[in-house]
Coordinates of C-alpha atoms and ligand atoms in Angstrom, one line a residue:
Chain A
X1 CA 35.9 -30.2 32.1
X2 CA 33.2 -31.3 30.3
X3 CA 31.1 -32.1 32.4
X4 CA 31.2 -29.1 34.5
X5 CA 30.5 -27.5 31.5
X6 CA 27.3 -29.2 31.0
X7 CA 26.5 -28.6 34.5
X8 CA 27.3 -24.4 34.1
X9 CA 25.0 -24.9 31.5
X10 CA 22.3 -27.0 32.8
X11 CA 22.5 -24.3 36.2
X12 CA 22.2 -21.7 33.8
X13 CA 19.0 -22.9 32.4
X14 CA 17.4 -23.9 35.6
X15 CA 17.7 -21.5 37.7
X16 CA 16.0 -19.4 35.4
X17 CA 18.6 -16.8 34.9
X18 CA 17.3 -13.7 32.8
X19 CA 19.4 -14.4 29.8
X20 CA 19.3 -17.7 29.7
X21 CA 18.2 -19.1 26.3
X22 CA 15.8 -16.7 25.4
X23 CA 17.6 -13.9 27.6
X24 CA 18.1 -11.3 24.9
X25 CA 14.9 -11.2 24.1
X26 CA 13.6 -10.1 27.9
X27 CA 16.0 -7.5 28.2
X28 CA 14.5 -4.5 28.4
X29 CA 17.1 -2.6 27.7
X30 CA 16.5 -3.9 23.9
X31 CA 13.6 -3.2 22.1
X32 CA 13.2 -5.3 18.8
X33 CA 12.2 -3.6 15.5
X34 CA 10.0 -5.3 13.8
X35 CA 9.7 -2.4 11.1
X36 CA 9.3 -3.6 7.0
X37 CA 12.7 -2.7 6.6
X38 CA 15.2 -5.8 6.3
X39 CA 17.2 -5.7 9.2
X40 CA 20.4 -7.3 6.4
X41 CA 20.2 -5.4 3.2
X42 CA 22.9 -7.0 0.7
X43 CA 22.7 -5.8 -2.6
X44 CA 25.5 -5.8 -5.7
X45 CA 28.6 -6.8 -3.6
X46 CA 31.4 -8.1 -5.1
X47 CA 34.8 -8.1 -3.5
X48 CA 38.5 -9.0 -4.7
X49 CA 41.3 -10.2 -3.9
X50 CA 43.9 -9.8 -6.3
X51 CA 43.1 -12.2 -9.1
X52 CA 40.2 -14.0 -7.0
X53 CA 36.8 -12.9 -7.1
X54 CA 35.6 -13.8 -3.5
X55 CA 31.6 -12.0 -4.0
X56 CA 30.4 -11.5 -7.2
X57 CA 27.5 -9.8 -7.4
X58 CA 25.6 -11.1 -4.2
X59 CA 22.3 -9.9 -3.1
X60 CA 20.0 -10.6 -0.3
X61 CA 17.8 -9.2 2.7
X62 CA 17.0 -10.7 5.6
X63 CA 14.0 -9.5 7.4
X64 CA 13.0 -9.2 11.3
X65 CA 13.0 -12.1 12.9
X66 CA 13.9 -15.2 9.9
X67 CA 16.9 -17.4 10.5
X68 CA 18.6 -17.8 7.5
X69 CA 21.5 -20.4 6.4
X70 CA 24.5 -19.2 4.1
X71 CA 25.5 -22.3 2.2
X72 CA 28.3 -22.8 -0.2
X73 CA 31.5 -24.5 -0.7
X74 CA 35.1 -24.4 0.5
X75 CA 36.0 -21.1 -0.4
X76 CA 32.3 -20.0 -2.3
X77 CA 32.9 -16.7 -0.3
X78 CA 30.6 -17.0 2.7
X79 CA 33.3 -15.6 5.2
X80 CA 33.9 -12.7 2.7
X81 CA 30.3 -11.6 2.4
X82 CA 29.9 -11.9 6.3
X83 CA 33.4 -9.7 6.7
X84 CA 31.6 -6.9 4.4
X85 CA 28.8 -7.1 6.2
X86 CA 30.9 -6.6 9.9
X87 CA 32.9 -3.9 8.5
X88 CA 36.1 -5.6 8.7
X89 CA 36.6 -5.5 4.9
X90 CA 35.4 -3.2 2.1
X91 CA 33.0 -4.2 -0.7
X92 CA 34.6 -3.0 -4.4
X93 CA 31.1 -2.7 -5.5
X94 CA 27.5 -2.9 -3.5
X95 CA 26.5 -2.5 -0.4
X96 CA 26.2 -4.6 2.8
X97 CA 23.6 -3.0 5.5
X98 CA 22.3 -3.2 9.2
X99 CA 19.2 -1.4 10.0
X100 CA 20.0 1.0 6.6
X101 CA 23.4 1.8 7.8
X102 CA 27.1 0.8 7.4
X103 CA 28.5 -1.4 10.3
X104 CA 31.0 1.0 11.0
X105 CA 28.2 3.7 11.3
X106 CA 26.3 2.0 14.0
X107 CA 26.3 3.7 17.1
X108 CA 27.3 1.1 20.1
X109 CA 27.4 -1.9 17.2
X110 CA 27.5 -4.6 19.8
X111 CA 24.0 -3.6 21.2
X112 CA 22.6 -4.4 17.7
X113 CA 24.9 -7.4 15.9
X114 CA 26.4 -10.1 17.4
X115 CA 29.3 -11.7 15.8
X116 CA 30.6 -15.2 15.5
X117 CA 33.4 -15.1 13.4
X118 CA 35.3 -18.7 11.7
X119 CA 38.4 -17.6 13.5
X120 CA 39.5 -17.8 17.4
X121 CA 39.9 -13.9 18.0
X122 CA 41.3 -14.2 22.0
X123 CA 44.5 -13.4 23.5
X124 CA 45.7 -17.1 24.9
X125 CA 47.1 -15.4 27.8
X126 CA 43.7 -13.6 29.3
X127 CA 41.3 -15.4 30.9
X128 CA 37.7 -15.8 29.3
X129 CA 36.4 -13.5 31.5
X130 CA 38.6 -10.7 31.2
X131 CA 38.4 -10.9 27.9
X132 CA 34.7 -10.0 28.1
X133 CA 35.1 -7.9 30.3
X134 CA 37.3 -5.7 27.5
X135 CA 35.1 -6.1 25.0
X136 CA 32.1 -5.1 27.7
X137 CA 34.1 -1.9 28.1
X138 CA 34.5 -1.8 24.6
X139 CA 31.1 -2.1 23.7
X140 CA 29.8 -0.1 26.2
X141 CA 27.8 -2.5 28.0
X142 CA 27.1 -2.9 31.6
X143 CA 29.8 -4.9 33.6
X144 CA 27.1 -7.7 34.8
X145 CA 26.3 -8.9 31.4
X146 CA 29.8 -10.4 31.5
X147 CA 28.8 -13.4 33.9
X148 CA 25.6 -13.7 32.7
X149 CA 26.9 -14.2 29.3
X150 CA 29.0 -16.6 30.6
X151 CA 26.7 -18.5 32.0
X152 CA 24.2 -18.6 28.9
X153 CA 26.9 -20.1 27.6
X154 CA 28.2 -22.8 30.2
X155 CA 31.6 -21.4 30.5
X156 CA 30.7 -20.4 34.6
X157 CA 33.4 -22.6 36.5
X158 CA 36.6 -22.0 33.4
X159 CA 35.9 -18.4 33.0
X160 CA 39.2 -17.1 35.2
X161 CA 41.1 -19.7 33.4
X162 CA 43.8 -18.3 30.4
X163 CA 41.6 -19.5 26.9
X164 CA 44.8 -21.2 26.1
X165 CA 43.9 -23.7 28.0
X166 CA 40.1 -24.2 26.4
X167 CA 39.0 -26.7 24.2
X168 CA 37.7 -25.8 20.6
X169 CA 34.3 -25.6 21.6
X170 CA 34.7 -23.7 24.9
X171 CA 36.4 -20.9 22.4
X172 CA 33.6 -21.6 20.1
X173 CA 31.3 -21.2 23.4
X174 CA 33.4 -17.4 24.5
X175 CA 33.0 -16.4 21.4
X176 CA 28.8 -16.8 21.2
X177 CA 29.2 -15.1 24.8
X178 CA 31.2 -11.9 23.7
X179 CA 28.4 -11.9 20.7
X180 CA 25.2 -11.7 23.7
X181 CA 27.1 -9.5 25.7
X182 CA 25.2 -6.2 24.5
X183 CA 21.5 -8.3 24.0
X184 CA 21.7 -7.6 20.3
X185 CA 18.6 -7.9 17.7
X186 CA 21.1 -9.6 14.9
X187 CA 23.3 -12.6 15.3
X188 CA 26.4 -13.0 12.7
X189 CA 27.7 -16.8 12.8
X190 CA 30.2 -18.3 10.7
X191 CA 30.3 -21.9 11.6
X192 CA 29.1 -21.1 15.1
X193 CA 28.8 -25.5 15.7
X194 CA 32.4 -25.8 14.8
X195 CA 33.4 -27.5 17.5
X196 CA 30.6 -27.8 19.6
X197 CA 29.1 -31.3 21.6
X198 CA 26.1 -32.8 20.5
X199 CA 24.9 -30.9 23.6
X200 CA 26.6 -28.0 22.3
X201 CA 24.7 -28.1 19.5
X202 CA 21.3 -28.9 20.4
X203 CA 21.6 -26.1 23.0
X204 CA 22.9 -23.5 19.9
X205 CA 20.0 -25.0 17.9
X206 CA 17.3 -24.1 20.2
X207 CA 18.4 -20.8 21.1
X208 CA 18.7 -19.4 17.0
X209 CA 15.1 -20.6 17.3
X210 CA 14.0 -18.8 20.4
X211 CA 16.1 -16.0 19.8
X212 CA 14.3 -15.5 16.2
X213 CA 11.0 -16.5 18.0
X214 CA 11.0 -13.1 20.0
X215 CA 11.6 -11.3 17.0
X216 CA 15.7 -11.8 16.7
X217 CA 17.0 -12.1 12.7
X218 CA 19.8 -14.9 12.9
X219 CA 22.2 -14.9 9.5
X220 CA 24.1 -18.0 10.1
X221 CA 27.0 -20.1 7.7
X222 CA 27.4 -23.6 8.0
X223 CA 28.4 -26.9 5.8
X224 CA 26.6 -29.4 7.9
X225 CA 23.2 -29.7 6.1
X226 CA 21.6 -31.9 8.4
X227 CA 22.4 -29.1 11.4
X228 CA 21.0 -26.1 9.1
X229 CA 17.8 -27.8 8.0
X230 CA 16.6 -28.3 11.6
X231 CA 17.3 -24.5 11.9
X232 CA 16.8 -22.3 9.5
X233 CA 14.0 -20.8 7.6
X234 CA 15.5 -19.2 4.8
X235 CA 19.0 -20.2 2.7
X236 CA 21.3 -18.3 0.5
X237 CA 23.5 -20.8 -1.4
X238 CA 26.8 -19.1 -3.1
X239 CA 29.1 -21.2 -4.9
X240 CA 32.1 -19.2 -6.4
X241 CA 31.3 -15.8 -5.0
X242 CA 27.8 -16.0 -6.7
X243 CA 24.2 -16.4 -5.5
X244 CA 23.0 -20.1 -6.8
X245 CA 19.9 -19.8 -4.7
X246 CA 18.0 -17.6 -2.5
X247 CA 14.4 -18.5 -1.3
X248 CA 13.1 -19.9 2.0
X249 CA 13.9 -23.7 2.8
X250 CA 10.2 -24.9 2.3
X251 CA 9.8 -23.8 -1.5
X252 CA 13.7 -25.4 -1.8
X253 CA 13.0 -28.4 -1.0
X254 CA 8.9 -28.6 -2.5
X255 CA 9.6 -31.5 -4.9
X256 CA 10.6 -33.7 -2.0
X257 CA 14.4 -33.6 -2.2
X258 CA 16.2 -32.8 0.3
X259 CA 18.6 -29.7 1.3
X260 CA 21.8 -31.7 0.7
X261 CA 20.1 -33.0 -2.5
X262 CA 19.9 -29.2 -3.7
X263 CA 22.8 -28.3 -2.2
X264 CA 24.8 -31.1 -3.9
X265 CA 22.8 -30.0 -7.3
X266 CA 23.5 -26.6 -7.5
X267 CA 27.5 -26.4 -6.5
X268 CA 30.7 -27.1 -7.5
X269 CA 32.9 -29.9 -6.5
X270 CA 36.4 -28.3 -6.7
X271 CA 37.1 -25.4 -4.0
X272 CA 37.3 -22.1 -5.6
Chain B
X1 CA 36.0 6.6 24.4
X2 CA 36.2 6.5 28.0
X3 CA 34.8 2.9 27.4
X4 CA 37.6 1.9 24.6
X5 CA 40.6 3.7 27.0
X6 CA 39.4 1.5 30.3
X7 CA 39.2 -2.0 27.6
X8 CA 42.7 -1.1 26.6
X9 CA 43.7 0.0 30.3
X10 CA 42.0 -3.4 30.9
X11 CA 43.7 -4.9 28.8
X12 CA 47.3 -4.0 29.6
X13 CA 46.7 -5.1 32.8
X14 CA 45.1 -8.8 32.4
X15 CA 48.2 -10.2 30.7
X16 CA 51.6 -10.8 31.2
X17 CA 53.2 -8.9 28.3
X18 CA 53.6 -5.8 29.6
X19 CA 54.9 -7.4 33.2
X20 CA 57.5 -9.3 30.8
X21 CA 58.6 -6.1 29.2
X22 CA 59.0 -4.3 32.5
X23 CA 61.1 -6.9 33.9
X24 CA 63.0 -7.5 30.6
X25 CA 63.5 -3.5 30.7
X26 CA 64.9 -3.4 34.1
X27 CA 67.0 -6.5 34.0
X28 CA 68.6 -4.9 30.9
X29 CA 69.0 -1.5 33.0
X30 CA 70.6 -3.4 35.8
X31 CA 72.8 -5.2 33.5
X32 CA 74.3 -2.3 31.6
X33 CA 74.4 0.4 34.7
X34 CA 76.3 -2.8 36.7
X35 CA 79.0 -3.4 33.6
X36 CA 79.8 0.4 32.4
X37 CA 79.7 1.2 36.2
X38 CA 82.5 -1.0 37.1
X39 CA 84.4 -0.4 33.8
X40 CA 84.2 3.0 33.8
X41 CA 87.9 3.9 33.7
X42 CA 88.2 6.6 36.8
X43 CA 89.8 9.0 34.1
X44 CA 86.7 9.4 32.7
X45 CA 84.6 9.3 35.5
X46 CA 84.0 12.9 34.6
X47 CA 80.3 14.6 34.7
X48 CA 79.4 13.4 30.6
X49 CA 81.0 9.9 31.8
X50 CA 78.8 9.8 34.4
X51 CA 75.5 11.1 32.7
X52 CA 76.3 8.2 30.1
X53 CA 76.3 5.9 33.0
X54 CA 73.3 7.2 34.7
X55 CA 71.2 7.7 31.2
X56 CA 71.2 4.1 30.1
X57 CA 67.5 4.7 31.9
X58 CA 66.7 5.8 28.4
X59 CA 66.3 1.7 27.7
X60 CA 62.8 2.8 28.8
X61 CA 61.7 4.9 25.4
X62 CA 62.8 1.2 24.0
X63 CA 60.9 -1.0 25.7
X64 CA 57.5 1.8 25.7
X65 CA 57.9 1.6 21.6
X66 CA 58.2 -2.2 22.2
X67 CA 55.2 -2.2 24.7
X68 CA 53.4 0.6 21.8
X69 CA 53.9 -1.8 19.0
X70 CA 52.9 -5.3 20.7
X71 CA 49.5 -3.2 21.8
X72 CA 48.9 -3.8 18.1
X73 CA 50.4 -6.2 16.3
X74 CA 50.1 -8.3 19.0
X75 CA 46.0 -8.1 18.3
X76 CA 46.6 -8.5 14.6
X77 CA 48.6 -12.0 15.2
X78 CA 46.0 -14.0 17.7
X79 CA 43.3 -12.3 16.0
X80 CA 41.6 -10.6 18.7
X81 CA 41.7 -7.1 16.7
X82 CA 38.8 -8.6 14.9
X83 CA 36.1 -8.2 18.2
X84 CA 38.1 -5.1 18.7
X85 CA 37.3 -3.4 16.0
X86 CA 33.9 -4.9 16.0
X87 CA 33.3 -3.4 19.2
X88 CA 34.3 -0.1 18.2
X89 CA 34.3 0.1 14.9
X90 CA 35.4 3.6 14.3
X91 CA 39.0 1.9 14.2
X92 CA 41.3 5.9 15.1
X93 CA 39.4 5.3 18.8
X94 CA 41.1 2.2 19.2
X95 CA 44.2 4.0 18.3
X96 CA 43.7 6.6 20.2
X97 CA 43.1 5.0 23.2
X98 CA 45.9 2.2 22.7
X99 CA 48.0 5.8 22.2
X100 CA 47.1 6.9 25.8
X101 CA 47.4 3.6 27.5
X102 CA 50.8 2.9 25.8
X103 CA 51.8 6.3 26.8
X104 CA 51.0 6.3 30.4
X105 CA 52.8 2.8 30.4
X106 CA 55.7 4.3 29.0
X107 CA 55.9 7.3 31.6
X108 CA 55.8 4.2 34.6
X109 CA 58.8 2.4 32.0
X110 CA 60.8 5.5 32.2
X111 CA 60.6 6.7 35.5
X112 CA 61.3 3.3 37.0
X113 CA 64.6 2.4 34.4
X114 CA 65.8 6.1 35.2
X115 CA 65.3 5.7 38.8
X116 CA 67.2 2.6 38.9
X117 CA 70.0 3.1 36.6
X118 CA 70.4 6.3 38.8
X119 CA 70.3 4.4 42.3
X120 CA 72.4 1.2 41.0
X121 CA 74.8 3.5 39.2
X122 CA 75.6 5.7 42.1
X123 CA 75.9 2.5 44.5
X124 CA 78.3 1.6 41.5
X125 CA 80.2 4.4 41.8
X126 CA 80.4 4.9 45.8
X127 CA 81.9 1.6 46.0
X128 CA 84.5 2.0 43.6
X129 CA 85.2 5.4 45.8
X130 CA 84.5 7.6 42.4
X131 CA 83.0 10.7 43.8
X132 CA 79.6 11.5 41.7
X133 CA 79.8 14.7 39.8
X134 CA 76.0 15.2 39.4
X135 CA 73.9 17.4 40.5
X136 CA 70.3 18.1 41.5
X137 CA 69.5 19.4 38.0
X138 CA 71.1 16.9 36.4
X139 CA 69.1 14.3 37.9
X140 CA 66.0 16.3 37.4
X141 CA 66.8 16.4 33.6
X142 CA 67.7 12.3 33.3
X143 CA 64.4 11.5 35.4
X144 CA 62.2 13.9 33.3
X145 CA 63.7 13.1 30.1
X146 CA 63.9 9.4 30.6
X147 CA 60.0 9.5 31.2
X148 CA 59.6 12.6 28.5
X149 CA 61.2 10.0 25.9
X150 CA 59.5 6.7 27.1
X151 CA 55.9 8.6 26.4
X152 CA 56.8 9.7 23.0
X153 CA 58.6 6.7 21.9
X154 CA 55.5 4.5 22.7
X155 CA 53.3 6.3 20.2
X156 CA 56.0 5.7 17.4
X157 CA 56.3 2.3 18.1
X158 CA 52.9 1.8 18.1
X159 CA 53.0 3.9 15.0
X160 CA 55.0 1.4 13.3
X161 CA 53.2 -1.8 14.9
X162 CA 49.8 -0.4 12.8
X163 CA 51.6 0.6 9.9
X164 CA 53.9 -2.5 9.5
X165 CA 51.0 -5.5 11.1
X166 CA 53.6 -7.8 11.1
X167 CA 54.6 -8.1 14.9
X168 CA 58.7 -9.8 14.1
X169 CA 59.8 -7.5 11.7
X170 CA 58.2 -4.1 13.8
X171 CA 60.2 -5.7 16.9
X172 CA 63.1 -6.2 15.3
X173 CA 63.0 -2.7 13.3
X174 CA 62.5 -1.1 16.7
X175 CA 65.6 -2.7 18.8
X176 CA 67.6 -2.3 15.4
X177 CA 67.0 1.2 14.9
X178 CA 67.7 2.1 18.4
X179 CA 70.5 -0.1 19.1
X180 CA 72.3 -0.1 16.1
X181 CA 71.6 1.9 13.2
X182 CA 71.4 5.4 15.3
X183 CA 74.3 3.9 16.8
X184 CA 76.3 4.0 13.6
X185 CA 74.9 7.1 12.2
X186 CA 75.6 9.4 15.3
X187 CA 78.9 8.1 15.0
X188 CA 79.5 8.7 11.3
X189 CA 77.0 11.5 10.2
X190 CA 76.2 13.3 13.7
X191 CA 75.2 16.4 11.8
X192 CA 72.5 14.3 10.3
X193 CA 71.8 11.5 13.2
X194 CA 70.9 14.5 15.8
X195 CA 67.5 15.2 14.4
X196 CA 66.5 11.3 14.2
X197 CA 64.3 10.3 16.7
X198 CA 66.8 8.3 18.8
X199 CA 69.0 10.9 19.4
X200 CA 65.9 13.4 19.8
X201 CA 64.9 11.1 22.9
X202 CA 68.8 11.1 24.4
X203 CA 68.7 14.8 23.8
X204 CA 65.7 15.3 26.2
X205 CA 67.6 13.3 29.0
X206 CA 71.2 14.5 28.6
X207 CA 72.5 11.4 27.8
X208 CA 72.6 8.6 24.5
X209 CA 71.7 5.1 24.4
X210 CA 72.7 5.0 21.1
X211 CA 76.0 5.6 21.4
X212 CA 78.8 8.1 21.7
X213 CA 77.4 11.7 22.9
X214 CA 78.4 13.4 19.9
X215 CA 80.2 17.2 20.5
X216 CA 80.2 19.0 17.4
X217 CA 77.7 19.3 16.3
X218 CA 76.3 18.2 19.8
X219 CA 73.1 16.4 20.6
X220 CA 69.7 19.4 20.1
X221 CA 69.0 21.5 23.2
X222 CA 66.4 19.5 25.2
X223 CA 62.8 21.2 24.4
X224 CA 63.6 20.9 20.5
X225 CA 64.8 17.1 21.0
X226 CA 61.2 16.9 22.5
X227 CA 59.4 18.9 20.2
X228 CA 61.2 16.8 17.5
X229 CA 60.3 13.7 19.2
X230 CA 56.6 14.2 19.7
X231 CA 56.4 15.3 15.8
X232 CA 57.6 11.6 15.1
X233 CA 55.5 10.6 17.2
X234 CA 52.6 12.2 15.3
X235 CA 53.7 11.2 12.2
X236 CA 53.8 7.5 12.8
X237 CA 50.7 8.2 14.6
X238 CA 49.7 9.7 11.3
X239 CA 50.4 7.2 9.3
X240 CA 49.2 4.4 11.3
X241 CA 45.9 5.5 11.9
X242 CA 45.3 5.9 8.3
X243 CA 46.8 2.5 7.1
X244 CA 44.3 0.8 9.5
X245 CA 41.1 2.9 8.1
X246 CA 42.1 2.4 5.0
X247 CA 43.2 -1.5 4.7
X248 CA 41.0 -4.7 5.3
X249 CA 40.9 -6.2 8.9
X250 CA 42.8 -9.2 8.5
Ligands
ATP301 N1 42.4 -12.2 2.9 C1 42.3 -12.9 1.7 N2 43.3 -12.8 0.8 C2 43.3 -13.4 -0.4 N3 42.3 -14.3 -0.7 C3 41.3 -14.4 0.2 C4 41.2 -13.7 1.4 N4 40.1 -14.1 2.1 C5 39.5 -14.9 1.3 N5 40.1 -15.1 0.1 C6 39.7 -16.0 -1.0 O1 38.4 -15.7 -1.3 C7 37.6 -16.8 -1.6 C8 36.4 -16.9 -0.6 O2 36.9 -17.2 0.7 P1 36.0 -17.3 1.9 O3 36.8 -17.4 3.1 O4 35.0 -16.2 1.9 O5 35.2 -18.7 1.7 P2 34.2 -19.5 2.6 O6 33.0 -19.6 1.8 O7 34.1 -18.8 3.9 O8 34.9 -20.9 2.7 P3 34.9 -21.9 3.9 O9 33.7 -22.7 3.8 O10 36.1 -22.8 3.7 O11 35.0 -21.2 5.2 C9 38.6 -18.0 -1.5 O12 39.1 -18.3 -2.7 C10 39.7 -17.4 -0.6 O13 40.9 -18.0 -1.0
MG302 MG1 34.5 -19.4 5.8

């Protein structure tokens, strides 16, 4: 299966599909703001559950177009601020914005955020392309996208298969498809490599940078510090539900350490 | 929401649950038409006897709640509620089209369990030379109330299913409330059971699932048990729609 995989993917690059790699961004159907305002406007969110304090306080913007790393420990409370941000769960304090509004105030959400969440959200029984094609319906977005999504992807030749039967990183892979389907201007990842080939990963690597190279604003979580480094241009580092850092990765690393260095400096050992 | 009604429309069809459910509904049908058919003694083989026979159709309002309820909780267990609601966040549209989907299933649930537990019971009865007191109307009133009571009893399963989340214990309620505590209530406090939703659904068809038909007082007239019905319906509707505004996507 792997192999074909690669060779979905490799077809998909070659044949110069429209969406492959830097497809989003030649869709006309998108237009990218590249306005002042952020695109991610965090400010004061703090959110609890029962005794734990998951976000404490945390603030950040991203603006048009920067590719920006959310760092932090087992249980620092990336997830939480991401699921603020997506609507899915509500801030006791603060604010998380897209474009100025609430997720669940965005008209046709999908055509501006895509989401990559930690979690394999499929029905085992459906096959991968049926399950876009829902969320295509959904989302309101043309039927077509469906294959070509797929094929950005790799996942051609095991689409009408159940997702039952996929690996960990072909889910990981349907999940970044259902996340392009409606072109969007924002990507949401938490651990999107989890999983992933080195192929895999190169090939997620070089699209975050192409995407935010035609003006796409990329907010993505990880704990492998060599993987963000080569990615991202910004970092926010929360460790116990609080901001321990916030600047872009050159003025982070000036004095010649490195990110893990940092990193390692700045957090906690236990899990919150 | 024409988009969110065909992705749940799409979604009913592109696994096997609601298949299963069918085929669990109408092997259940077959089953109890086949076993009160032949043990109906031929002194009771009167027209009640027989609409008890002929209404065990009404399995279908069971299996619609059942079919209403997995709509959601199923989502909530694997998970894929979360790209649901991400795709349409304004969360009472998802409802509202899993509410229409899970109702037009149930009418398809109702009218085929009625229409077989009508054809297998007659067949029943012919063989055993029991002459079939029924009539057109009668008929009439079991197919249109076994699909009448499918329809509503979808929306207060799925009702329960967002209310509850937790898929086991909603399935379980479901069956046992149906199949065993209206059971023992119509039989003990019929003056009370009547107006619960159960006996709402076998008032609309003429016949009970959950037991005996009770005479006095007797089951409601037909339009109130359907009235009655579609206000639970609502009201787990209700209630379900604001427990999933309200609460964190798991
Ligand atoms: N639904 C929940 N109920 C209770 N506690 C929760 C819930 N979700 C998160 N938490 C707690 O909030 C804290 C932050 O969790 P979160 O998932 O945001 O961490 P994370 O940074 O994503 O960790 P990881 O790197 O392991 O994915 C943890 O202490 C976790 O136990
Ligand atoms: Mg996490």
């Amino acid at each position: 299966m792997r192999r074909s995989m690669r060779a979905d993917e490799t077809a998909a690059r070659s044949s110069g599909n429209p969406v492959s790699l830097d497809g989003p961004a030649r869709d006309p159907a998108v237009a990218r703001t590249t306005s002042a305002a952020d695109v991610v406007h965090v400010a004061s969110l703090s959110k609890r559950y029962g005794e734990v304090v998951a976000a404490d306080d945390v603030s950040f913007a991203l603006p048009a177009g920067s590719v920006t790393g959310l760092l932090g420990p087992n249980g620092a409370g990336k997830t939480t601020v991401l699921r603020v941000l997506l609507g899915l769960a509500e801030p006791h304090k603060g604010e998380a914005l897209i474009l100025g509004r609430r997720y669940r105030d965005l008209d046709r959400p999908m055509h501006v955020v895509g989401a990559v969440l930690e979690s394999g959200d499929f029905d085992p029984g459906r096959n991968g392309r049926d399950h876009l094609r829902v969320l295509a319906f959904a989302a309101d977005v043309p039927q077509r996208r469906v294959d070509e999504a797929l094929a950005v992807v790799g996942l051609a030749r095991a689409a009408k298969r159940a997702v039952r039967t996929y690996s960990l990183g072909m889910r990981q892979r349907l999940t970044l498809a259902a996340a392009l389907l409606g072109s969007p201007q924002l990507l949401v990842l938490d651990e999107p490599a989890n999983g992933l080939d080195a192929k895999g990963v190169h090939w997620l690597r070089t699209f975050l940078r192409g995407f935010a190279a035609d003006g796409g604003t990329v907010l993505v979580s990880s704990h492998v510090l060599a993987e963000i480094a080569q990615t991202v241009d910004h970092v926010v580092i929360v460790d116990r539900g609080h901001v321990v850092a916030r600047s872009s990765l050159a003025e982070l690393v000036a004095d010649g350490k490195t990110l893990e260095e940092v990193y390692l400096a700045l957090t906690s050992e236990d899990a919150a | 929401m024409t988009g969110v009604l065909r992705a749940e429309l799409l979604k009913l069809r592109t696994t096997r649950t609601a298949v299963w459910l069918f085929a669990g509904l109408l092997a259940l049908v077959c089953f109890v038409v086949l076993l009160h058919g032949f043990n109906l003694s031929p002194s009771r083989a009167d027209h009640s006897g027989q609409m008890r026979i002929f209404g065990w159709g009404e399995l279908g309002a069971l299996f619609a709640a059942l079919l209403g309820a997995v709509s959601i909780t199923g989502e909530l267990r694997n998970g894929l509620v979360r790209p649901t609601f991400l795709a349409t966040p304004r969360r009472q549209q998802v409802l509202a089209a899993k509410l229409l989907s899970a109702m037009l299933a149930g009418l398809a649930f109702g009218a085929a369990a009625e229409v077989l537990a009508i054809g297998l019971g007659s067949a029943t009865l012919s063989a055993r030379g029991i002459p079939i007191r029924l009539e057109g109307e009668d008929y009439a009133q079991l197919i249109l109330g076994g699909v009448v009571a499918a329809a509503l009893w979808a929306p207060v399963g799925l009702g329960v299913g967002a209310s509850l989340r937790n898929q086991v214990p909603t399935l379980i309620g479901l069956c046992a409330w149906l199949l065993f505590v209206e059971n023992l209530l119509i039989g003990e406090l019929p003056a009370v059971a009547r107006y619960l939703p159960g006996a709402a659904a076998a008032a609309i068809g003429g016949a009970t699932i959950t037991g005996e038909v009770p005479t006095d007082p007797p089951l409601l007239p037909p339009i109130l048990g359907a009235l009655l019905l579609a206000g639970y319906a609502a009201v787990a509707m209700i209630i379900g729609i604001a427990a999933t505004e309200r609460r964190d996507v798991p």
